[in-house]
XYZ file of C-alpha atoms in Angstrom:
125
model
C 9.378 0.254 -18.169
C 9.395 3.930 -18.437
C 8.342 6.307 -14.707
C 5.125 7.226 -15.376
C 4.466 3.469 -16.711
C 5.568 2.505 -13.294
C 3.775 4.475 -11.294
C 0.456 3.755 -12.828
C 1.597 -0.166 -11.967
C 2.288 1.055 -8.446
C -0.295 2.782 -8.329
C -2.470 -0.138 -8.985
C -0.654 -2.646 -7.130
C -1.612 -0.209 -3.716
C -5.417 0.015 -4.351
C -5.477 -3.877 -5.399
C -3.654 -4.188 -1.428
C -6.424 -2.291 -0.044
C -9.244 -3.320 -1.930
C -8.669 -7.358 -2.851
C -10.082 -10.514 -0.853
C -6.607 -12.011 0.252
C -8.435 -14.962 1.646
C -9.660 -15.889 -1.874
C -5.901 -16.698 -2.587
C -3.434 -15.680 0.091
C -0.321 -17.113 -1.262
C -0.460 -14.003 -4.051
C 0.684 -11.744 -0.645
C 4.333 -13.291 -1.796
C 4.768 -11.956 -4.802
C 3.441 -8.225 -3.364
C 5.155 -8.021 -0.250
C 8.878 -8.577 0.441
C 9.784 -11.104 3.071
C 11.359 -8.524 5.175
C 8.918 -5.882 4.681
C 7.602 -3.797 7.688
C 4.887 -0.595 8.424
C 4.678 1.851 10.271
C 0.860 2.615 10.990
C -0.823 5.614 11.466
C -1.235 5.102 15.179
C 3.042 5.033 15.357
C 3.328 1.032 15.814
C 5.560 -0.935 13.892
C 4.041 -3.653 12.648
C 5.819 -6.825 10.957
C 4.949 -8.352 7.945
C 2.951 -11.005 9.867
C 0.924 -8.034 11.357
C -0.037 -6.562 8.055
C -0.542 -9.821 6.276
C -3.284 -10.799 8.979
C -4.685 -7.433 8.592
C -5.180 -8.379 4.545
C -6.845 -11.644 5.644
C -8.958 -10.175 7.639
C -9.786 -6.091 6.442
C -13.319 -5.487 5.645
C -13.537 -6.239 1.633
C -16.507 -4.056 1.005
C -14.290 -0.776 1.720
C -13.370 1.238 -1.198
C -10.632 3.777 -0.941
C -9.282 6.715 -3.380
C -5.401 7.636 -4.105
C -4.798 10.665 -5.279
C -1.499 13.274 -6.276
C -0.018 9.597 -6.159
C 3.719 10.195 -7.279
C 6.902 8.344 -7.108
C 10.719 8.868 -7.524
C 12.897 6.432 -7.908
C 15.659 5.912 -5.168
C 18.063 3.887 -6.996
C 17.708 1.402 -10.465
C 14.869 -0.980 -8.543
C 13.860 0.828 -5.750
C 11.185 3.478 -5.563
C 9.143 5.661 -3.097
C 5.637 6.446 -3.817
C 3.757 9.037 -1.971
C -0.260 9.627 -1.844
C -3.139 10.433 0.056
C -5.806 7.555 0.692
C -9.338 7.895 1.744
C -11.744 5.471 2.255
C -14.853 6.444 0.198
C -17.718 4.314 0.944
C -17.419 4.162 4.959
C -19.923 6.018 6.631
C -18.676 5.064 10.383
C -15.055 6.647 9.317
C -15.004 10.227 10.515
C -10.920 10.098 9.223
C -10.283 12.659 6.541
C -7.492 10.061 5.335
C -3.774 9.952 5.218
C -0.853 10.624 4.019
C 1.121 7.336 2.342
C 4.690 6.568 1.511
C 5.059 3.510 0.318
C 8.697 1.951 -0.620
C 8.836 -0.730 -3.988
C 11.875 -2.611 -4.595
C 12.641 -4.983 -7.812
C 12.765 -8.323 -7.023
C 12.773 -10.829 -9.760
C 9.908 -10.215 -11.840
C 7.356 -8.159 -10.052
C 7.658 -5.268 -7.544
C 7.464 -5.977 -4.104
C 6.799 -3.064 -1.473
C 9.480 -3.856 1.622
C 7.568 -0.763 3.635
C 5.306 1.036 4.023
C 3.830 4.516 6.436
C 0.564 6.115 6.568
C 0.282 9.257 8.634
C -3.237 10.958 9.656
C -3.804 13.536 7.794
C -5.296 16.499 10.391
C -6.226 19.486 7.851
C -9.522 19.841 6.484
């Protein structure tokens, strides 16, 4: 698969994370998340995969979010960073104006698995 053929599956693959009902079928977290994989949240806490894979279980499923000047480069053969901005559009309680997103994708066997992951506020207007 070419780049840009990759990052539209990346692309996808991080708004299906946000925006999918993991309790409907959590076993499918395996094959998007690496067992070593880790986050660093926007608050500055490092969070293990546990962490984040209770999060999924339990996020609010009726929250829709935009990615956009979504990009990625590619680290090594396997291994790729992506880099966004994500917004949640249809929360009227969220005063957040969004945040920044790196995001790294690795390889493994036949799907790509994200082994981390960092969102940072993003304070401009």
């Amino acid at each position: 698969m070419e780049l840009q053929g990759i990052a539209e599956h990346i692309k996808q693959r991080e708004l299906e994370l946000l925006q999918t009902n993991w309790r409907a079928n959590p076993a499918l977290i395996n094959d998007w998340l690496s067992a070593d994989f880790e986050e660093i949240g926007n608050d500055g806490k490092i969070s293990q995969r546990v962490d984040v894979v209770n999060w999924l279980l339990n996020k609010d499923n009726a929250i829709r979010w935009s990615l956009t000047d979504f990009r990625i480069k590619a680290l090594t053969d396997g291994l790729i960073v992506a880099v966004y901005f994500a917004k949640k559009c249809n929360d009227p309680s969220s005063t957040s104006k969004g945040s920044i997103r790196t995001s790294i994708w690795q390889h493994q066997g036949n799907h790509w698995k994200m082994v981390f992951h960092q969102a940072t506020k993003r304070l401009e207007t």
